[in-house]
């Protein structure tokens, strides 16, 4: 193969945020927006990376793809080079490469643009060297992409996004249990139920690869709370353990993590019972927990959520890491426009920049588009 084009989707997390790195449950689905990478083999040992989103073109040698070498790279290039680095670490024999990247997934929108970038590069480059992309190889590929993100790009994320970008299924969410890495597709018949998931991008980008940012700080707090309880991960704690945490911050973070995994199970039960109003109310409860106990929301996200619920959504919450990015609302199809208009009016009245809305449905995971 001399050229392979692959596309990997972004995601919405229906519920279960800040649970992955704590060994808990989450329920994301892949969406129609994503990133496309075309990989071409070169006859030399050079790598050239170009993205339609950035003016600079990065060129280097395969041997520059070391952990030390990343210091000289622009931030976005690290996500690409990180995949090549992790692939070589995993024993892939790479040729010189020309990579061209294009995306319709807004960066920093909380819709997993980094994972979509990594996974599209991994699938395109893997295709170029004839690596299989069968069901069994997708989970290890997600782990490879996660290494790129955590070890190379320096964003201490938990792995949910890469898994759903590679394993997403039309009309299904994925129940991912980070206690044992098991994954189960859960039917999510939104269209049959006359519902849409409205995504409202507040336009305030979040940055996960920032050691002092909110995301990294929450991870540290969770690790500290787990250590105080003598556990490797907070997900192993029981509700009774909360009283053993005697400072308010660690107790609140742990309370969110434990309750959020329980809410994932409650949503699955409510979906199976076709009780969408109940699903909505659990989503809204999740937002309250992310806003209060986890302190991961922003005034714009809170406004989007509160307004969506007042305007007739069954429920709403921030999705993904928070600290900016997007909110989702579960809305009867016929009320979607009214909800959207109400959010626009509320943002204008409070002086927030106009948000962007999209409706999304569960889509398939990454695929090769052309060879
Ligand atoms: C980001 C990270 C994920 C996860 C979410 C919060 O999307 O990439 O690993 O931690 O935040 O649930």
XYZ file of N, CA and C in Angstrom, residues 67-303:
711
model
N 11.239 10.602 23.141
C 10.612 11.436 24.170
C 11.322 12.786 24.270
N 12.641 12.777 24.109
C 13.371 14.053 24.176
C 13.021 14.924 22.971
N 12.812 14.270 21.824
C 12.549 15.004 20.588
C 11.257 15.799 20.616
N 10.334 15.421 21.497
C 9.018 16.094 21.469
C 9.107 17.537 21.946
N 10.155 17.824 22.756
C 10.264 19.188 23.300
C 10.275 20.234 22.190
N 10.855 19.871 21.044
C 10.986 20.848 19.960
C 9.735 20.922 19.080
N 8.715 20.152 19.412
C 7.546 20.096 18.519
C 6.421 21.005 19.004
N 5.664 21.575 18.054
C 4.455 22.288 18.471
C 3.496 21.308 19.159
N 2.656 21.820 20.045
C 1.776 20.968 20.844
C 0.980 19.973 20.002
N 0.353 20.412 18.932
C -0.518 19.512 18.170
C 0.274 18.400 17.498
N 1.530 18.687 17.130
C 2.355 17.672 16.451
C 2.671 16.520 17.402
N 2.723 16.842 18.727
C 3.062 15.784 19.701
C 2.039 14.652 19.699
N 0.769 14.992 19.421
C -0.255 13.936 19.396
C -0.029 12.989 18.215
N 0.492 13.552 17.122
C 0.753 12.753 15.915
C 2.045 11.974 16.103
N 3.106 12.695 16.457
C 4.411 12.052 16.645
C 4.332 11.025 17.763
N 3.483 11.304 18.770
C 3.322 10.378 19.891
C 2.795 9.028 19.416
N 1.900 9.051 18.445
C 1.371 7.783 17.919
C 2.492 7.024 17.202
N 3.293 7.733 16.430
C 4.388 7.071 15.708
C 5.408 6.519 16.710
N 5.682 7.308 17.751
C 6.603 6.859 18.808
C 6.058 5.599 19.481
N 4.771 5.635 19.886
C 4.186 4.482 20.596
C 4.131 3.269 19.671
N 3.884 3.508 18.377
C 3.822 2.394 17.426
C 5.205 1.740 17.305
N 6.232 2.570 17.233
C 7.583 1.984 17.129
C 7.940 1.262 18.423
N 7.537 1.839 19.554
C 7.758 1.157 20.839
C 7.081 -0.217 20.843
N 5.928 -0.300 20.147
C 5.181 -1.568 20.101
C 5.715 -2.491 19.011
N 6.776 -2.064 18.344
C 7.425 -2.941 17.377
C 6.998 -2.750 15.927
N 6.211 -1.692 15.650
C 5.850 -1.450 14.246
C 7.091 -0.970 13.493
N 7.289 -1.526 12.294
C 8.401 -1.071 11.434
C 7.841 0.013 10.534
N 8.185 1.267 10.808
C 7.585 2.350 10.030
C 8.495 2.804 8.904
N 7.923 3.092 7.736
C 8.697 3.748 6.678
C 8.690 5.260 6.949
N 9.413 6.047 6.172
C 9.231 7.495 6.189
C 7.780 7.787 5.810
N 7.241 8.907 6.320
C 5.799 9.134 6.156
C 5.487 10.577 5.779
N 4.510 10.751 4.907
C 3.849 12.045 4.718
C 2.455 11.901 5.295
N 2.122 12.748 6.254
C 0.790 12.673 6.875
C 0.049 13.976 6.642
N -1.165 13.861 6.131
C -1.997 15.057 5.929
C -3.281 14.860 6.732
N -3.569 15.865 7.576
C -4.663 15.725 8.552
C -5.725 16.792 8.312
N -6.969 16.365 8.406
C -8.081 17.300 8.246
C -9.141 16.913 9.274
N -9.883 17.886 9.789
C -10.858 17.544 10.829
C -12.068 18.461 10.781
N -13.232 17.897 11.102
C -14.400 18.771 11.284
C -14.813 18.784 12.762
N -13.894 18.332 13.592
C -14.154 18.272 15.028
C -13.441 19.448 15.676
N -14.189 20.387 16.260
C -13.499 21.554 16.821
C -12.577 21.176 17.983
N -11.361 21.716 17.970
C -10.389 21.423 19.033
C -10.829 22.047 20.354
N -10.587 21.346 21.449
C -10.901 21.920 22.765
C -12.390 21.991 23.041
N -13.194 21.297 22.238
C -14.650 21.388 22.421
C -15.155 20.331 23.397
N -14.252 19.525 23.960
C -14.691 18.481 24.888
C -15.271 17.288 24.167
N -15.007 17.175 22.862
C -15.564 16.073 22.075
C -14.462 15.121 21.612
N -13.348 15.121 22.336
C -12.258 14.157 22.110
C -11.550 14.353 20.775
N -11.229 15.594 20.472
C -10.509 15.851 19.220
C -9.105 15.244 19.248
N -8.466 15.190 20.409
C -7.113 14.602 20.463
C -7.173 13.118 20.138
N -8.151 12.423 20.723
C -8.256 10.978 20.472
C -8.569 10.725 19.003
N -9.435 11.549 18.421
C -9.773 11.352 17.007
C -8.525 11.533 16.144
N -7.707 12.520 16.509
C -6.460 12.745 15.777
C -5.538 11.524 15.913
N -5.314 11.106 17.143
C -4.416 9.957 17.367
C -4.919 8.712 16.635
N -6.215 8.437 16.787
C -6.750 7.183 16.222
C -6.745 7.228 14.697
N -6.982 8.387 14.116
C -6.956 8.443 12.645
C -5.529 8.235 12.140
N -4.552 8.784 12.847
C -3.144 8.566 12.462
C -2.795 7.085 12.621
N -3.198 6.496 13.738
C -2.846 5.093 13.998
C -3.469 4.172 12.954
N -4.729 4.415 12.600
C -5.393 3.522 11.641
C -4.804 3.726 10.236
N -4.515 4.974 9.873
C -3.941 5.220 8.544
C -2.544 4.597 8.433
N -1.711 4.844 9.431
C -0.334 4.331 9.371
C -0.340 2.800 9.501
N -1.196 2.275 10.366
C -1.319 0.820 10.504
C -1.741 0.198 9.179
N -2.684 0.843 8.493
C -3.141 0.331 7.196
C -2.023 0.322 6.171
N -1.198 1.350 6.243
C -0.093 1.477 5.294
C 0.889 0.308 5.408
N 1.064 -0.196 6.621
C 2.004 -1.316 6.791
C 1.246 -2.626 7.026
N -0.027 -2.638 6.552
C -0.837 -3.868 6.558
C -1.067 -4.463 7.937
N -1.197 -3.624 8.945
C -1.573 -4.165 10.260
C -3.067 -4.434 10.241
N -3.516 -5.526 10.846
C -4.952 -5.818 10.815
C -5.740 -4.806 11.650
N -6.965 -4.541 11.220
C -7.848 -3.674 12.009
C -9.124 -4.465 12.309
N -8.922 -5.634 12.930
C -10.076 -6.474 13.250
C -10.531 -6.132 14.668
N -11.691 -6.686 15.090
C -12.199 -6.325 16.424
C -11.158 -6.533 17.527
N -10.362 -7.596 17.421
C -9.404 -7.897 18.484
C -8.242 -6.932 18.547
N -7.960 -6.233 17.445
C -6.784 -5.357 17.469
C -7.152 -3.923 17.871
N -8.452 -3.646 17.996
C -8.838 -2.250 18.250
C -8.554 -1.808 19.690
N -8.756 -2.706 20.648
C -8.504 -2.308 22.042
C -7.003 -2.066 22.291
N -6.119 -2.974 21.801
C -4.686 -2.649 21.938
C -4.284 -1.372 21.192
N -4.944 -1.111 20.065
C -4.621 0.121 19.326
C -5.028 1.359 20.144
N -6.154 1.239 20.850
C -6.581 2.348 21.716
C -5.548 2.576 22.811
N -4.988 1.491 23.335
C -3.971 1.625 24.396
C -2.729 2.309 23.844
N -2.386 1.974 22.608
C -1.224 2.611 21.958
C -1.476 4.132 21.827
N -2.683 4.478 21.369
C -3.014 5.908 21.193
C -3.040 6.628 22.538
N -3.503 5.922 23.557
C -3.525 6.546 24.887
C -2.101 6.809 25.382
N -1.197 5.906 25.075
C 0.219 6.141 25.448
C 0.724 7.409 24.780
N 0.356 7.565 23.500
C 0.773 8.775 22.773
C 0.304 10.016 23.527
N -0.922 9.970 23.994
C -1.507 11.149 24.639
C -0.931 11.396 26.033
N -0.809 10.319 26.809
C -0.382 10.536 28.199
C 1.137 10.681 28.296
N 1.875 9.803 27.592
C 3.329 9.796 27.772
C 4.049 10.756 26.834
N 3.474 10.973 25.655
C 4.192 11.820 24.684
C 3.648 13.248 24.677
N 2.304 13.375 24.566
C 1.725 14.730 24.541
C 1.572 15.290 25.951
N 1.636 14.419 26.974
C 1.622 14.916 28.348
C 0.247 15.280 28.872
N -0.819 14.726 28.280
C -2.172 14.967 28.810
C -2.569 13.729 29.618
N -2.742 13.877 30.937
C -2.895 12.687 31.798
C -4.311 12.108 31.766
N -4.808 11.801 30.564
C -6.203 11.403 30.415
C -6.377 9.904 30.682
N -7.643 9.458 30.689
C -7.932 8.143 31.255
C -8.191 7.014 30.282
N -8.311 7.296 28.974
C -8.444 6.203 28.008
C -9.828 6.005 27.403
N -10.844 6.650 27.967
C -12.194 6.485 27.422
C -12.277 6.908 25.945
N -11.655 8.040 25.622
C -11.863 8.638 24.304
C -11.293 7.776 23.185
N -10.108 7.221 23.393
C -9.483 6.397 22.353
C -10.292 5.112 22.162
N -10.800 4.540 23.269
C -11.582 3.300 23.140
C -12.840 3.534 22.319
N -13.540 4.614 22.592
C -14.808 4.800 21.873
C -14.555 5.249 20.438
N -13.468 5.973 20.208
C -13.155 6.372 18.830
C -12.857 5.141 17.974
N -12.267 4.119 18.580
C -11.930 2.919 17.798
C -13.026 1.857 17.822
N -13.834 1.841 18.884
C -14.782 0.724 19.034
C -16.247 1.146 18.938
N -16.504 2.430 18.646
C -17.888 2.917 18.578
C -18.733 2.099 17.609
N -20.044 2.044 17.888
C -20.985 1.269 17.057
C -22.201 2.119 16.769
N -22.719 2.093 15.540
C -23.949 2.844 15.254
C -25.061 2.433 16.225
N -25.830 3.408 16.676
C -26.999 3.163 17.551
C -26.659 2.529 18.894
N -25.404 2.550 19.277
C -25.014 1.995 20.575
C -24.088 2.966 21.310
N -24.202 2.942 22.617
C -23.140 3.531 23.450
C -22.266 2.368 23.910
N -21.106 2.670 24.457
C -20.239 1.610 24.981
C -20.181 1.728 26.493
N -20.532 0.641 27.165
C -20.316 0.622 28.610
C -18.879 0.152 28.828
N -18.052 1.045 29.332
C -16.652 0.685 29.571
C -16.439 0.615 31.081
N -15.937 -0.512 31.524
C -15.648 -0.695 32.946
C -14.126 -0.669 33.109
N -13.626 0.407 33.675
C -12.172 0.556 33.797
C -11.603 -0.241 34.968
N -12.486 -0.934 35.704
C -11.959 -1.816 36.746
C -11.315 -3.034 36.106
N -11.927 -3.529 35.014
C -11.389 -4.751 34.392
C -11.216 -4.601 32.879
N -11.326 -3.358 32.365
C -11.160 -3.058 30.926
C -12.198 -3.756 30.053
N -13.334 -4.133 30.609
C -14.342 -4.782 29.766
C -15.211 -3.730 29.082
N -15.711 -4.098 27.900
C -16.497 -3.158 27.097
C -17.739 -3.889 26.603
N -18.901 -3.250 26.785
C -20.141 -3.869 26.302
C -20.946 -2.830 25.539
N -21.300 -3.106 24.267
C -22.170 -2.167 23.554
C -23.572 -2.176 24.162
N -24.126 -1.004 24.352
C -25.465 -0.870 24.939
C -26.355 -0.182 23.909
N -27.453 -0.829 23.460
C -28.297 -0.189 22.456
C -28.807 1.170 22.960
N -28.756 2.150 22.087
C -29.216 3.499 22.451
C -30.147 3.989 21.334
N -31.392 3.508 21.350
C -32.295 3.777 20.219
C -32.900 5.179 20.280
N -32.052 6.180 20.163
C -32.515 7.561 20.310
C -33.542 7.912 19.238
N -33.226 7.548 17.983
C -34.114 7.938 16.885
C -35.482 7.282 17.078
N -35.499 6.005 17.444
C -36.776 5.307 17.650
C -37.591 5.970 18.770
N -36.878 6.508 19.775
C -37.562 7.156 20.892
C -37.909 8.614 20.571
N -37.581 9.064 19.348
C -37.895 10.446 18.955
C -37.039 11.464 19.683
N -35.802 11.072 20.005
C -34.927 11.949 20.793
C -33.664 12.310 20.025
N -33.099 13.436 20.358
C -31.767 13.761 19.847
C -30.885 14.147 21.031
N -29.601 13.997 20.825
C -28.649 14.568 21.771
C -28.146 15.859 21.133
N -28.459 16.959 21.807
C -28.026 18.270 21.329
C -26.709 18.599 22.019
N -25.700 18.890 21.224
C -24.397 19.255 21.773
C -24.236 20.767 21.653
N -23.983 21.411 22.753
C -23.764 22.862 22.736
C -22.314 23.129 23.099
N -21.576 23.615 22.134
C -20.153 23.933 22.358
C -20.083 25.379 22.850
N -19.597 25.545 24.071
C -19.556 26.900 24.645
C -18.477 27.755 23.981
N -17.595 27.113 23.225
C -16.549 27.870 22.525
C -15.362 28.173 23.429
N -15.495 27.888 24.721
C -14.369 28.100 25.638
C -13.557 26.818 25.652
N -12.424 26.818 24.964
C -11.647 25.591 24.798
C -11.065 25.114 26.119
N -10.948 23.815 26.277
C -10.260 23.293 27.462
C -8.953 22.648 26.999
N -7.982 22.653 27.870
C -6.642 22.160 27.544
C -6.292 21.099 28.580
N -6.149 19.851 28.111
C -5.905 18.776 29.075
C -4.417 18.539 29.318
N -3.577 18.981 28.352
C -2.133 18.739 28.481
C -1.468 19.878 29.245
N -2.128 20.338 30.300
C -1.597 21.458 31.064
C -1.476 20.974 32.507
N -0.224 20.776 32.930
C 0.024 20.180 34.241
C -0.624 20.935 35.397
N -0.884 22.245 35.209
C -1.501 23.020 36.286
C -2.990 23.215 36.060
N -3.494 22.666 34.958
C -4.904 22.888 34.624
C -5.813 22.082 35.533
N -7.129 22.362 35.388
C -8.112 21.721 36.251
C -8.111 20.214 36.135
N -7.971 19.706 34.912
C -8.044 18.255 34.709
C -6.927 17.544 35.488
N -5.688 18.036 35.301
C -4.544 17.390 35.967
C -4.681 17.506 37.489
N -5.213 18.646 37.924
C -5.387 18.846 39.365
C -6.415 17.858 39.940
N -7.523 17.658 39.220
C -8.529 16.698 39.696
C -7.931 15.284 39.773
N -7.139 14.945 38.761
C -6.511 13.610 38.795
C -5.652 13.453 40.045
N -4.884 14.506 40.326
C -4.017 14.438 41.524
C -4.860 14.283 42.793
N -5.940 15.066 42.858
C -6.789 15.004 44.068
C -7.381 13.596 44.254
N -7.767 12.979 43.114
C -8.335 11.626 43.213
C -7.273 10.634 43.671
N -6.070 10.767 43.116
C -4.996 9.862 43.531
C -4.693 10.040 45.020
N -4.708 11.311 45.459
C -4.462 11.568 46.890
C -5.558 10.934 47.746
N -6.817 11.100 47.307
C -7.940 10.544 48.089
C -7.811 9.027 48.165
N -7.467 8.402 47.030
C -7.314 6.943 47.029
C -6.197 6.540 47.992
N -5.075 7.293 47.953
C -3.951 6.971 48.839
C -4.370 7.118 50.306
N -5.167 8.149 50.609
C -5.623 8.338 51.996
C -6.450 7.150 52.473
N -7.137 6.505 51.515
C -7.955 5.336 51.872
C -7.161 4.038 51.775
N -5.897 4.159 51.357
C -5.060 2.967 51.217
C -5.435 2.122 50.014
N -5.982 2.787 48.976
C -6.424 2.058 47.781
C -5.614 2.503 46.570
N -5.413 1.618 45.580
C -4.694 2.057 44.383
C -5.520 3.028 43.539
N -6.858 2.842 43.550
C -7.713 3.738 42.764
C -9.018 3.996 43.502
N -9.558 5.190 43.300
C -10.775 5.561 44.019
C -11.971 4.674 43.697
N -11.979 4.152 42.464
C -13.090 3.301 42.056
C -13.259 2.073 42.933
N -12.232 1.729 43.701
C -12.325 0.555 44.570
C -12.942 0.891 45.928
N -13.216 2.191 46.150
C -13.764 2.591 47.463
C -15.250 2.243 47.549
N -15.744 2.104 48.761
C -17.168 1.919 49.016
C -17.733 3.234 49.554
N -19.032 3.460 49.378
C -19.606 4.718 49.890
C -19.273 4.961 51.368
N -19.223 3.888 52.163
C -18.908 4.063 53.589
C -17.515 4.643 53.829
N -16.624 4.426 52.842
C -15.253 4.926 52.997
C -15.193 6.453 53.006
N -16.238 7.099 52.431
C -16.169 8.557 52.285
C -15.952 9.244 53.636
N -16.553 8.702 54.671
C -16.441 9.360 55.986
C -15.012 9.266 56.535
N -14.218 8.407 55.931
C -12.814 8.306 56.395
C -11.928 9.391 55.772
N -12.512 10.145 54.822
C -11.739 11.250 54.226
C -12.100 12.504 55.001
N -11.136 13.058 55.741
C -11.600 14.135 56.603
C -11.367 15.533 56.076
N -10.914 15.677 54.825
C -10.996 17.040 54.318
C -12.050 17.114 53.222
N -12.707 18.266 53.183
C -13.920 18.416 52.352
C -13.632 18.198 50.877
N -12.478 18.698 50.407
C -12.204 18.616 48.972
C -12.061 17.165 48.535
N -11.237 16.410 49.230
C -11.044 15.011 48.816
C -12.332 14.208 48.958
N -13.113 14.516 49.997
C -14.372 13.786 50.175
C -15.343 14.106 49.027
N -15.372 15.366 48.629
C -16.292 15.752 47.544
C -15.881 15.097 46.219
N -14.589 15.101 45.928
C -14.137 14.481 44.664
C -14.490 12.994 44.661
N -14.241 12.334 45.780
C -14.517 10.896 45.861
C -16.021 10.641 45.757
N -16.817 11.525 46.378
C -18.279 11.347 46.325
C -18.743 11.379 44.872
N -18.183 12.321 44.092
C -18.560 12.368 42.666
C -18.206 11.058 41.972
N -16.982 10.614 42.165
C -16.504 9.442 41.414
C -17.375 8.217 41.716
N -17.691 8.004 42.980
C -18.492 6.821 43.338
C -19.921 6.964 42.820
N -20.500 8.141 43.006
C -21.899 8.323 42.586
C -22.015 8.283 41.065
N -20.990 8.765 40.377
C -21.067 8.838 38.909
C -21.092 7.432 38.305
N -20.294 6.519 38.825
C -20.344 5.137 38.319
C -21.715 4.525 38.593
N -22.275 4.815 39.753
C -23.620 4.281 40.061
C -24.642 4.866 39.091
N -24.459 6.128 38.739
C -25.408 6.752 37.787
C -25.315 6.095 36.407
N -24.118 5.679 36.013
C -23.986 4.985 34.718
C -24.875 3.739 34.727
N -24.826 2.986 35.825
C -25.664 1.773 35.905
C -27.143 2.139 35.886
N -27.497 3.235 36.573
C -28.905 3.656 36.603
C -29.385 4.070 35.214
N -28.523 4.725 34.447
C -28.912 5.136 33.088
C -29.149 3.895 32.228
N -28.293 2.906 32.363
C -28.452 1.685 31.562
C -29.798 1.014 31.886
N -30.147 0.985 33.160
C -31.436 0.406 33.554
C -32.585 1.227 32.962
N -32.484 2.537 33.028
C -33.572 3.395 32.535
C -33.687 3.311 31.011
N -32.559 3.199 30.304
C -32.603 3.059 28.841
C -33.299 1.744 28.489
N -32.945 0.685 29.196
C -33.549 -0.627 28.905
C -35.057 -0.583 29.149
N -35.487 0.261 30.094
C -36.918 0.364 30.400
C -37.597 1.414 29.522
N -36.860 2.005 28.592
C -37.397 3.044 27.704
C -37.885 4.264 28.492
N -37.287 4.478 29.659
C -37.734 5.586 30.516
C -36.775 6.772 30.328
N -37.031 7.532 29.282
C -36.074 8.576 28.887
C -36.114 9.789 29.794
N -37.272 9.999 30.434
C -37.310 11.118 31.387
C -36.395 10.812 32.568
N -36.405 9.563 32.950
C -35.501 9.145 34.054
C -34.037 9.274 33.597
N -33.759 8.852 32.358
C -32.381 9.012 31.845
C -31.984 10.476 31.981
N -32.889 11.357 31.522
C -32.587 12.792 31.560
C -32.311 13.276 32.976
N -33.132 12.825 33.923
C -32.936 13.350 35.282
C -31.604 12.854 35.856
N -31.164 11.664 35.432
C -29.853 11.187 35.934
C -28.722 12.010 35.290
N -28.901 12.372 34.010
C -27.877 13.218 33.375
C -27.748 14.541 34.128
N -28.898 15.116 34.487
C -28.858 16.408 35.186
C -28.231 16.245 36.574
N -28.505 15.122 37.207
C -27.878 14.871 38.524
C -26.359 14.760 38.358
N -25.926 14.157 37.258
C -24.489 14.056 36.991
C -23.881 15.454 36.863
N -24.601 16.331 36.168
C -24.054 17.689 36.025
C -23.929 18.376 37.384
N -24.969 18.215 38.210
C -24.909 18.847 39.548
C -23.670 18.364 40.309
N -23.372 17.093 40.163
C -22.222 16.519 40.865
C -20.899 17.039 40.281
N -20.856 17.157 38.954
C -19.634 17.676 38.310
C -19.430 19.154 38.634
N -20.562 19.864 38.794
C -20.472 21.287 39.132
C -20.094 21.464 40.597
N -20.767 20.735 41.476
C -20.561 20.923 42.913
C -19.359 20.138 43.421
N -19.520 18.826 43.524
C -18.475 18.011 44.152
C -17.174 18.014 43.360
N -17.273 18.034 42.024
C -16.045 17.898 41.231
C -15.489 19.244 40.770
N -16.309 20.292 40.876
C -15.886 21.648 40.472
C -15.217 21.641 39.108
N -15.872 20.999 38.134
C -15.295 20.898 36.781
C -16.134 21.668 35.761
N -17.113 22.427 36.243
C -17.971 23.129 35.289
C -17.530 24.586 35.154
N -18.247 25.304 34.301
C -17.997 26.738 34.112
C -19.361 27.420 34.094
N -19.400 28.740 34.271
C -20.701 29.424 34.215
C -21.406 29.190 32.880
N -20.674 29.152 31.765
C -21.327 28.953 30.460
C -21.922 27.545 30.361
N -21.186 26.528 30.851
C -21.731 25.159 30.829
C -22.971 25.074 31.716
N -22.905 25.689 32.905
C -24.067 25.655 33.813
C -25.278 26.312 33.147
N -25.020 27.424 32.468
C -26.129 28.139 31.825
C -26.741 27.286 30.715
